[in-house]
CSV table of C-alpha atoms in Angstrom, one decimal:
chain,number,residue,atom,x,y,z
A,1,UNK,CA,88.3,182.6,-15.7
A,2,UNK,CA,86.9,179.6,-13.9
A,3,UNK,CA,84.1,179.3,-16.8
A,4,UNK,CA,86.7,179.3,-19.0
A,5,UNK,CA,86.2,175.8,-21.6
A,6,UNK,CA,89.2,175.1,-24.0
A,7,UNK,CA,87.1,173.5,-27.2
A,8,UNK,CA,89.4,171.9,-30.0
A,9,UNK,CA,89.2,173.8,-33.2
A,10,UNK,CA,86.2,173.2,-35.4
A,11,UNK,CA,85.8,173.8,-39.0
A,12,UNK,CA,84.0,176.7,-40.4
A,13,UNK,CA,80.7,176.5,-41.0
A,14,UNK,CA,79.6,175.9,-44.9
A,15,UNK,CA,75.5,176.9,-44.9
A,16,UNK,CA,73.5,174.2,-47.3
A,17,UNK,CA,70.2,173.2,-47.8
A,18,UNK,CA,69.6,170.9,-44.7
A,19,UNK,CA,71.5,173.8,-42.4
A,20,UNK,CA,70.7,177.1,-44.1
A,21,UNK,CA,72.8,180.5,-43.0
A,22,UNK,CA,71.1,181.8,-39.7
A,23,UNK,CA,71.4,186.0,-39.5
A,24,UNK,CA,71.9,186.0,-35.8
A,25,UNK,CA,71.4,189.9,-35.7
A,26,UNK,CA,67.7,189.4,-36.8
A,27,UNK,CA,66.9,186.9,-34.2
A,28,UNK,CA,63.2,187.3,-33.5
A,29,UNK,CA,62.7,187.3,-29.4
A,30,UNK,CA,62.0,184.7,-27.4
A,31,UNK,CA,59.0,184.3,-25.1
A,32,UNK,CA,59.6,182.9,-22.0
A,33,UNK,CA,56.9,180.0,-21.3
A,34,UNK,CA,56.1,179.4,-17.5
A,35,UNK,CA,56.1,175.4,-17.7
A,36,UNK,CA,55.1,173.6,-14.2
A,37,UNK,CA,54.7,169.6,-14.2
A,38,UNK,CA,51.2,168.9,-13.6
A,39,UNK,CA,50.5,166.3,-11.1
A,40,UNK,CA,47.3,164.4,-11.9
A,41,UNK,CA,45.6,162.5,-9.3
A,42,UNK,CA,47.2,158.5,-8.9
A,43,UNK,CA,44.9,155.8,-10.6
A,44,UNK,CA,45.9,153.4,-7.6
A,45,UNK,CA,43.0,151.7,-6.0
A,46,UNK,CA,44.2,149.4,-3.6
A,47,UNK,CA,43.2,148.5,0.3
A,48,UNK,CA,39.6,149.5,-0.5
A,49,UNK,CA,38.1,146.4,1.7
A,50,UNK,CA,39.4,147.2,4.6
A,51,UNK,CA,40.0,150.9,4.7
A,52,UNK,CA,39.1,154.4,3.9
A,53,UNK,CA,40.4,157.1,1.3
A,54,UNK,CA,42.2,160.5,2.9
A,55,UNK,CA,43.2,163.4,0.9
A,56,UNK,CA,46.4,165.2,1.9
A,57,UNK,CA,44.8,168.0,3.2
A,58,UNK,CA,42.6,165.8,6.0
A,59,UNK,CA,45.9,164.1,7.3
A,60,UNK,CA,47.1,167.7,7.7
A,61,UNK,CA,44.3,169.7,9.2
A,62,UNK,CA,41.6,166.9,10.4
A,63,UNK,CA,44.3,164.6,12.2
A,64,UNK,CA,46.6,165.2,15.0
A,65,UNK,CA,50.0,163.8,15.8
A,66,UNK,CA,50.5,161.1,18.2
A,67,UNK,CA,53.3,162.0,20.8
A,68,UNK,CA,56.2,159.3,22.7
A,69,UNK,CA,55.9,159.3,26.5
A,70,UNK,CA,57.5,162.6,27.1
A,71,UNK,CA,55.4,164.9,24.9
A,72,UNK,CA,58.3,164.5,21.8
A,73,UNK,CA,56.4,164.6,18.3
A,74,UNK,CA,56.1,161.1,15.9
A,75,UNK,CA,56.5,161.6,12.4
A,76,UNK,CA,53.1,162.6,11.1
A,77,UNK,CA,51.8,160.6,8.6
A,78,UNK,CA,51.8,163.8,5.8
A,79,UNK,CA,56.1,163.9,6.4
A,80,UNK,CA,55.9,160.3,6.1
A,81,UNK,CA,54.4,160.4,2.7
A,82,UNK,CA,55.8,163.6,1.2
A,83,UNK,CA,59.7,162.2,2.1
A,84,UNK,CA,59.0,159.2,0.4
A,85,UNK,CA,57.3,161.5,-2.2
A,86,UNK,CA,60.0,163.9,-2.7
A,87,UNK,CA,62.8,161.1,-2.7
A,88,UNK,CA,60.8,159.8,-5.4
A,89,UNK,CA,60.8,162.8,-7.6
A,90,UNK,CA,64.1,163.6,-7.2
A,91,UNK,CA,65.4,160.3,-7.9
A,92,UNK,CA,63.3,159.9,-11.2
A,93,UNK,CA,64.3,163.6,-12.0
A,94,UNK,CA,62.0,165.1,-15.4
A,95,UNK,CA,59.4,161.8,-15.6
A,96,UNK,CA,56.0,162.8,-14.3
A,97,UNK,CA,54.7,161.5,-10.7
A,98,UNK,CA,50.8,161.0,-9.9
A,99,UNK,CA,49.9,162.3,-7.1
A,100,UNK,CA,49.0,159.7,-4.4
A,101,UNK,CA,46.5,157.5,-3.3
A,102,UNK,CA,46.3,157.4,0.4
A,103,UNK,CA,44.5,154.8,2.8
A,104,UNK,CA,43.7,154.6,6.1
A,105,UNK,CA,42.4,152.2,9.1
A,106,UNK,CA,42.3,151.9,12.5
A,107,UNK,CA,40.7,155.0,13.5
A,108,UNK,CA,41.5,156.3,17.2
A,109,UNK,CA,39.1,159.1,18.8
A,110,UNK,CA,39.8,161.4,21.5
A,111,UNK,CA,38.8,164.7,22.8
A,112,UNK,CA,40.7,167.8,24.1
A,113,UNK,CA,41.0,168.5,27.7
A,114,UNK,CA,38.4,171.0,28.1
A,115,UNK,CA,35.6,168.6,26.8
A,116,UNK,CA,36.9,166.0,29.2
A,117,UNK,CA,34.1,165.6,31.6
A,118,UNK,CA,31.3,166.2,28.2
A,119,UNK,CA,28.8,164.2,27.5
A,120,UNK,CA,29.1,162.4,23.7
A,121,UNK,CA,25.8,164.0,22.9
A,122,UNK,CA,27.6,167.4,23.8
A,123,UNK,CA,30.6,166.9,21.6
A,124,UNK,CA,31.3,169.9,19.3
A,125,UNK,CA,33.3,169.0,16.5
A,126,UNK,CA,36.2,171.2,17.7
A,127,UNK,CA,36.1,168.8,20.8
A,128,UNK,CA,37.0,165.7,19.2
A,129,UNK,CA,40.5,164.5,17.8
A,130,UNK,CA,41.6,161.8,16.1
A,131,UNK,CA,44.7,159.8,14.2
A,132,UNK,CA,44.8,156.7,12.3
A,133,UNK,CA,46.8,153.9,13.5
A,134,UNK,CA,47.6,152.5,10.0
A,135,UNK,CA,47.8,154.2,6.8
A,136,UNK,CA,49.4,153.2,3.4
A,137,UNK,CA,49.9,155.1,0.2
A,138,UNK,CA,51.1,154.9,-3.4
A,139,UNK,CA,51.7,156.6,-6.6
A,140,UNK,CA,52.7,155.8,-10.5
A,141,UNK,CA,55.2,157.1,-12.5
A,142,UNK,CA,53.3,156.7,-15.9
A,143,UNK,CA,56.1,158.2,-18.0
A,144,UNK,CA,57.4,154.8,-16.8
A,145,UNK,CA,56.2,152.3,-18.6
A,146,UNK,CA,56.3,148.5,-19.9
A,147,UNK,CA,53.3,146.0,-21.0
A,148,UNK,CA,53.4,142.4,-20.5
A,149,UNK,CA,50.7,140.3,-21.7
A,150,UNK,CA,49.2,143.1,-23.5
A,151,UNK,CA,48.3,145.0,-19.9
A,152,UNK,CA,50.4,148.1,-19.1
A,153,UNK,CA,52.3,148.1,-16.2
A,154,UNK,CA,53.6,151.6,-14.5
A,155,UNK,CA,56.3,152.2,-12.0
A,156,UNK,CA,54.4,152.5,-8.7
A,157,UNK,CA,55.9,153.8,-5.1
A,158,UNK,CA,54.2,153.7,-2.0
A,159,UNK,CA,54.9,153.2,1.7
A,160,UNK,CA,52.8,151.9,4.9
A,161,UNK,CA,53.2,152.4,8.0
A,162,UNK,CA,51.7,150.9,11.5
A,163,UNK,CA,51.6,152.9,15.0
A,164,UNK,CA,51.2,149.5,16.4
A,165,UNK,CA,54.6,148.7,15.7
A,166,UNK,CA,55.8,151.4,18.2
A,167,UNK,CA,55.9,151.7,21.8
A,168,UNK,CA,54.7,155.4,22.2
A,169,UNK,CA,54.6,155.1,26.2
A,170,UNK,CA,58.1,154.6,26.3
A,171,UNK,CA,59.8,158.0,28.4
A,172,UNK,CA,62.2,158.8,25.7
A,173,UNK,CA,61.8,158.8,22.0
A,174,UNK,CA,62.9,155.5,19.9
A,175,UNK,CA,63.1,154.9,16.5
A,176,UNK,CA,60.3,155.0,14.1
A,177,UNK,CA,59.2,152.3,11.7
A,178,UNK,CA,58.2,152.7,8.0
A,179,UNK,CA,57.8,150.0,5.2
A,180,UNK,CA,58.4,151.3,1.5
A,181,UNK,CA,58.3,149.8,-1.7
A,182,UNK,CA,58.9,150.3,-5.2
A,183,UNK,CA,57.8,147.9,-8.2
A,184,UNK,CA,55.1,147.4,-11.5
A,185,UNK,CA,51.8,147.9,-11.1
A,186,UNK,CA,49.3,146.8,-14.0
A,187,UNK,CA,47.0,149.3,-14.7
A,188,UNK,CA,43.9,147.6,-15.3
A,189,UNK,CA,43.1,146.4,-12.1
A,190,UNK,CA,46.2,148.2,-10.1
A,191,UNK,CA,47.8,144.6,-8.8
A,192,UNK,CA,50.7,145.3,-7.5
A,193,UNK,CA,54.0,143.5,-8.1
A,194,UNK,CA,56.5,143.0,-5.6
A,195,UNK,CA,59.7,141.6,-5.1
A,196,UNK,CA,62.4,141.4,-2.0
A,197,UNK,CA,64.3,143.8,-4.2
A,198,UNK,CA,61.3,146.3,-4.0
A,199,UNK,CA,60.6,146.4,-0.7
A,200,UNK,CA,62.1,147.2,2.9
A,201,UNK,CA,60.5,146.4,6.1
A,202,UNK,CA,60.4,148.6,8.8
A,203,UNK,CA,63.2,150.8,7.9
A,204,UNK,CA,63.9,152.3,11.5
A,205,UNK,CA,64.7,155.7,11.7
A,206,UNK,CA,64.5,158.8,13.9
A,207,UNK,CA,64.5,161.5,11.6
A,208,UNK,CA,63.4,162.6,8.1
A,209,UNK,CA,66.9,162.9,6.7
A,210,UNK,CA,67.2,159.2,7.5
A,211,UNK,CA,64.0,158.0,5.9
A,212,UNK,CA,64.8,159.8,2.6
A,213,UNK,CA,68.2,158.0,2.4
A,214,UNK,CA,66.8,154.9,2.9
A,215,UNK,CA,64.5,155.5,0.6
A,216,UNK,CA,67.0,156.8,-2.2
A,217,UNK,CA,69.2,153.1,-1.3
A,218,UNK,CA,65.8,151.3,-2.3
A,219,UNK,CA,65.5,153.2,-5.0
A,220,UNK,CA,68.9,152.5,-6.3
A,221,UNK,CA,69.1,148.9,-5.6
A,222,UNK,CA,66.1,148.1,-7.1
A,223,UNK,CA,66.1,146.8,-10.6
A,224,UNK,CA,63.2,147.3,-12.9
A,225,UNK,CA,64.4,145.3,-15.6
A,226,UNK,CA,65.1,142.1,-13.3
A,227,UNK,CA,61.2,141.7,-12.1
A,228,UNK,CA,60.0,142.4,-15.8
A,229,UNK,CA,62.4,139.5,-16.3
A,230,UNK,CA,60.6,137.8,-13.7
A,231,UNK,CA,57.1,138.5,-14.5
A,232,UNK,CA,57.7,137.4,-18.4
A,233,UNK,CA,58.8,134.2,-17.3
A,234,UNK,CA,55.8,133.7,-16.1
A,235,UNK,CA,54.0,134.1,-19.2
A,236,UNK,CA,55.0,131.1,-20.8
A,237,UNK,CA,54.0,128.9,-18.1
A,238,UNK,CA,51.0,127.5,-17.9
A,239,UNK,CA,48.8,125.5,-15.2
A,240,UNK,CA,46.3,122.6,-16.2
A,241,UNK,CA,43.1,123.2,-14.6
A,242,UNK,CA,44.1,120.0,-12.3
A,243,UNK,CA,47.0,121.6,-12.0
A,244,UNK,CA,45.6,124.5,-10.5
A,245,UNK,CA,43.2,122.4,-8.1
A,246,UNK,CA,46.2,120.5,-7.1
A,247,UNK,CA,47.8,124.2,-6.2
A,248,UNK,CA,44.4,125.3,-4.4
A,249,UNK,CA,43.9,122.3,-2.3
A,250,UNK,CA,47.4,122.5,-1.2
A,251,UNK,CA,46.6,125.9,-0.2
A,252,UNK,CA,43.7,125.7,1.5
A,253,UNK,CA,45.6,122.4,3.3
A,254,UNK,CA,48.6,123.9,4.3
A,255,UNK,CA,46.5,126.5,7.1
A,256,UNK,CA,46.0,123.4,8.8
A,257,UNK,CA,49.1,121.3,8.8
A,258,UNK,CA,51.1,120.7,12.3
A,259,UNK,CA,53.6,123.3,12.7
A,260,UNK,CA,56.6,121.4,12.2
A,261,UNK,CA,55.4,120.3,8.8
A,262,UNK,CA,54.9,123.8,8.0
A,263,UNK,CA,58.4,124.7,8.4
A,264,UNK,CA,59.8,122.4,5.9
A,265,UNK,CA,57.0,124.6,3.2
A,266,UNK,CA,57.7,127.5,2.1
A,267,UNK,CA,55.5,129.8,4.4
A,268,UNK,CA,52.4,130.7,2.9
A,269,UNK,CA,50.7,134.0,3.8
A,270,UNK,CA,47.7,133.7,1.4
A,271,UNK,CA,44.8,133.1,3.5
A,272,UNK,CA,41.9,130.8,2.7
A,273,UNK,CA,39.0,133.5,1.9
A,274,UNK,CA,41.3,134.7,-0.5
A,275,UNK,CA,42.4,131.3,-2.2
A,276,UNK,CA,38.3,131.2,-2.6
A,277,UNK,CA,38.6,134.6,-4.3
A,278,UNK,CA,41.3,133.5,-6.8
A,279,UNK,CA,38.9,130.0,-7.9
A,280,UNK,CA,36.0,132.2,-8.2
A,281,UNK,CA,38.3,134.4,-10.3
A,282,UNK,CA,39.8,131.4,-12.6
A,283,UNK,CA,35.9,130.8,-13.8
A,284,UNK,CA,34.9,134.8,-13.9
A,285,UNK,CA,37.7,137.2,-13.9
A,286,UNK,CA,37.6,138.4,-17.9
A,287,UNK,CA,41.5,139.5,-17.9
A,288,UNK,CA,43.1,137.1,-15.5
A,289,UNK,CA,40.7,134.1,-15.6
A,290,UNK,CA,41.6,130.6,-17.0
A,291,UNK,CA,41.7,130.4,-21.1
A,292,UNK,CA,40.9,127.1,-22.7
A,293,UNK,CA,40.9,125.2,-19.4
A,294,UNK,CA,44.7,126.4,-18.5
A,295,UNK,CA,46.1,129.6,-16.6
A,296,UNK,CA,49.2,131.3,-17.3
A,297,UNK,CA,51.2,131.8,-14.0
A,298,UNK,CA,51.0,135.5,-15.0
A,299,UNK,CA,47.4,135.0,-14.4
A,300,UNK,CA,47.4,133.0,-11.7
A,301,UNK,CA,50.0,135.6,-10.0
A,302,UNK,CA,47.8,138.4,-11.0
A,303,UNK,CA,44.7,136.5,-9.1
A,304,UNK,CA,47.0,136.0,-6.2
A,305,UNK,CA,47.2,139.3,-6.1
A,306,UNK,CA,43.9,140.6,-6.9
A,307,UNK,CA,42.9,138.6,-3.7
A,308,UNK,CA,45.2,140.6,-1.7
A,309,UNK,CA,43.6,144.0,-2.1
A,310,UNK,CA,41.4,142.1,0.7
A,311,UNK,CA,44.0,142.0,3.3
A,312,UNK,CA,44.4,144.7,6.2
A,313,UNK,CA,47.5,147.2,5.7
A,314,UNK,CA,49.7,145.8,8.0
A,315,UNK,CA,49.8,142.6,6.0
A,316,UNK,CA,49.1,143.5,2.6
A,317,UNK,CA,52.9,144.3,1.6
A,318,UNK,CA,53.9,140.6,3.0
A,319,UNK,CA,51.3,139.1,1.3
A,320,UNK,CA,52.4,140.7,-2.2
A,321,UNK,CA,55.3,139.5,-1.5
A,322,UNK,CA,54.2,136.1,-1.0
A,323,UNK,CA,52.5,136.3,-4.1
A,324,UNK,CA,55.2,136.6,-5.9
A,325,UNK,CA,57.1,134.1,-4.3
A,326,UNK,CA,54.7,131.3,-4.7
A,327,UNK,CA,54.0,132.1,-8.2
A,328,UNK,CA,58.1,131.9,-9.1
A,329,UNK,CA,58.3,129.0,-7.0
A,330,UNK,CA,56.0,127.0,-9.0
A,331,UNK,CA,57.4,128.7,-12.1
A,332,UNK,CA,60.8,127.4,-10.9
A,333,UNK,CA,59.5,123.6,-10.2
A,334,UNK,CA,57.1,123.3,-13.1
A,335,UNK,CA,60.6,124.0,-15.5
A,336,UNK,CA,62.8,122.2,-13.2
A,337,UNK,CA,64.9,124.9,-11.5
A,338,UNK,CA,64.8,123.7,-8.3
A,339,UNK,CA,62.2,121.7,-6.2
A,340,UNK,CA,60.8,124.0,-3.4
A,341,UNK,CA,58.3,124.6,-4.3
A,342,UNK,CA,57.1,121.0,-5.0
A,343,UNK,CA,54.6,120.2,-2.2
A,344,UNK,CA,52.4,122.6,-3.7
A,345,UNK,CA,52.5,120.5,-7.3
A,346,UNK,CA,52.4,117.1,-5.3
């Protein structure tokens, strides 16, 4: 009786045409089809300067676990991902997920006891042990999908995380820290977008169950439609070539300024070798290079961000950040929003 649904009455059915008489008693059977989602392999290529490319299965077998000062276990890099991973999947229930793309740097060797006193001539492969200090990872959601400019853009996911930013040697455990992110990545040249809406830093936590909560509050904050918003804007504006000079020296000028100058700027993570990779890409890059001796800031941002695939993990989420940032900022003076962004235009 606790099944039990009270419909309101319904007319009888009248077969026609369009809805023909069914004989239910002739029903051919049904065949039961075993349907599992396939999970291709991600298209992300990110980090590829400074790092190298794991599979899943050499994090798990190949790497061990780093321990706090009395012996307890860190969360392995593999939980790290597959939380993130699985929070993903369940929060975008029914749209497919790629599998992801996983970098590492920051490679720390060791040895087991009983090859302690070995010379490294004499090291057997089941001697030697080893972890990453850094890794980051990310994967699309192409069943999520928008295009701006005529590039497609996929919901991506993706997380990085630092040993450096714990004190292992400390007696008792602490809490870990993790940096995720969700936001559009254009699939031509996987850029990624980010915005503070996308992204939390160093979410601390000191279990599993606490990391996939966090991540399901990201997920659930964040608002696709708003950085769309954001990134369309940025289409209509353009940059004069002296424009865009004026933006680069400022740049390159700003590394050198006296600190307390600085600090009335908005702070600028972009680092010179990579303002030199966005000029040489203004003259040469074929989908985000200047047209007719002007830039859209969607180009320019896209440049920005092109550059970044340069940086080491543990500053490449800042540093998408700060792409975005600057880009808007200019956006923002150029159409008279606000003025903080003017030293840059000046």
């Amino acid at each position: 009786m606790n099944n039990l649904i009270i419909r309101p009455a319904q007319t009888p059915f009248v077969p026609s045409p369009q809805f023909p008489f069914i004989d239910l008693d002739n029903i051919p059977e049904a065949h039961i089809v075993d349907f599992k989602p396939v999970e291709t392999p991600s298209n992300v290529h990110f980090l590829e300067a400074n790092t190298d490319s794991i599979s899943m299965d050499a994090l798990t077998s190949d790497c061990i676990v780093p321990t706090w000062g009395n012996q307890e276990l860190t969360i392995s890099h593999q939980d790290f991902i597959n939380t993130v991973y699985d929070a993903a999947k369940n929060y975008f229930c029914g749209e497919s997920v790629n599998a992801p793309a996983i970098r590492v740097s920051h490679e720390v060797k060791g040895r087991i006891p009983a090859a302690l006193y070995k010379k490294p001539s004499e090291l057997l492969p089941s001697d030697k042990t080893k972890f990453f200090q850094r890794l980051a990872f990310a994967f699309t959601i192409p069943t999520i999908f928008e295009s701006i400019d005529g590039q497609r853009m996929e919901l991506c996911i993706g997380g990085v995380r630092n040993y450096n930013d714990l004190n292992l040697y400390r007696a008792a455990r602490s809490f870990e820290k993790f940096s995720v992110f969700i936001g559009w990545r254009v699939n031509i040249c996987s850029n990624q977008i980010l915005s503070g809406d996308g992204l939390k830093f160093q979410m601390e936590v000191s279990n599993l169950d606490e990391l996939y909560l966090q991540c399901m509050d990201l997920f659930r904050a964040y608002s696709p439609s708003r950085d769309l918003h954001l990134m369309r804007s940025l289409t209509d504006t353009y940059l004069t070539e002296s424009q865009f000079a004026t933006i680069v020296g400022r740049c390159r000028l700003y590394q050198a300024l006296p600190p307390k100058e600085q600090k009335a700027i908005p702070r600028l993570l972009i680092t010179d070798s990579q303002i030199n990779s966005c000029c040489r890409g203004y003259f040469a890059n074929p989908d985000f290079g200047a047209k007719d001796n002007q830039i859209s800031l969607w180009d320019f941002h896209n440049l920005l961000t092109e550059s970044n695939k340069s940086s080491y993990i543990d500053s490449y989420l800042q540093r998408a950040l700060n792409a975005t940032d600057l880009s808007v900022g200019i956006n923002n003076t150029l159409r008279g929003i606000d003025d903080k962004y003017a030293w840059f235009l000046s």
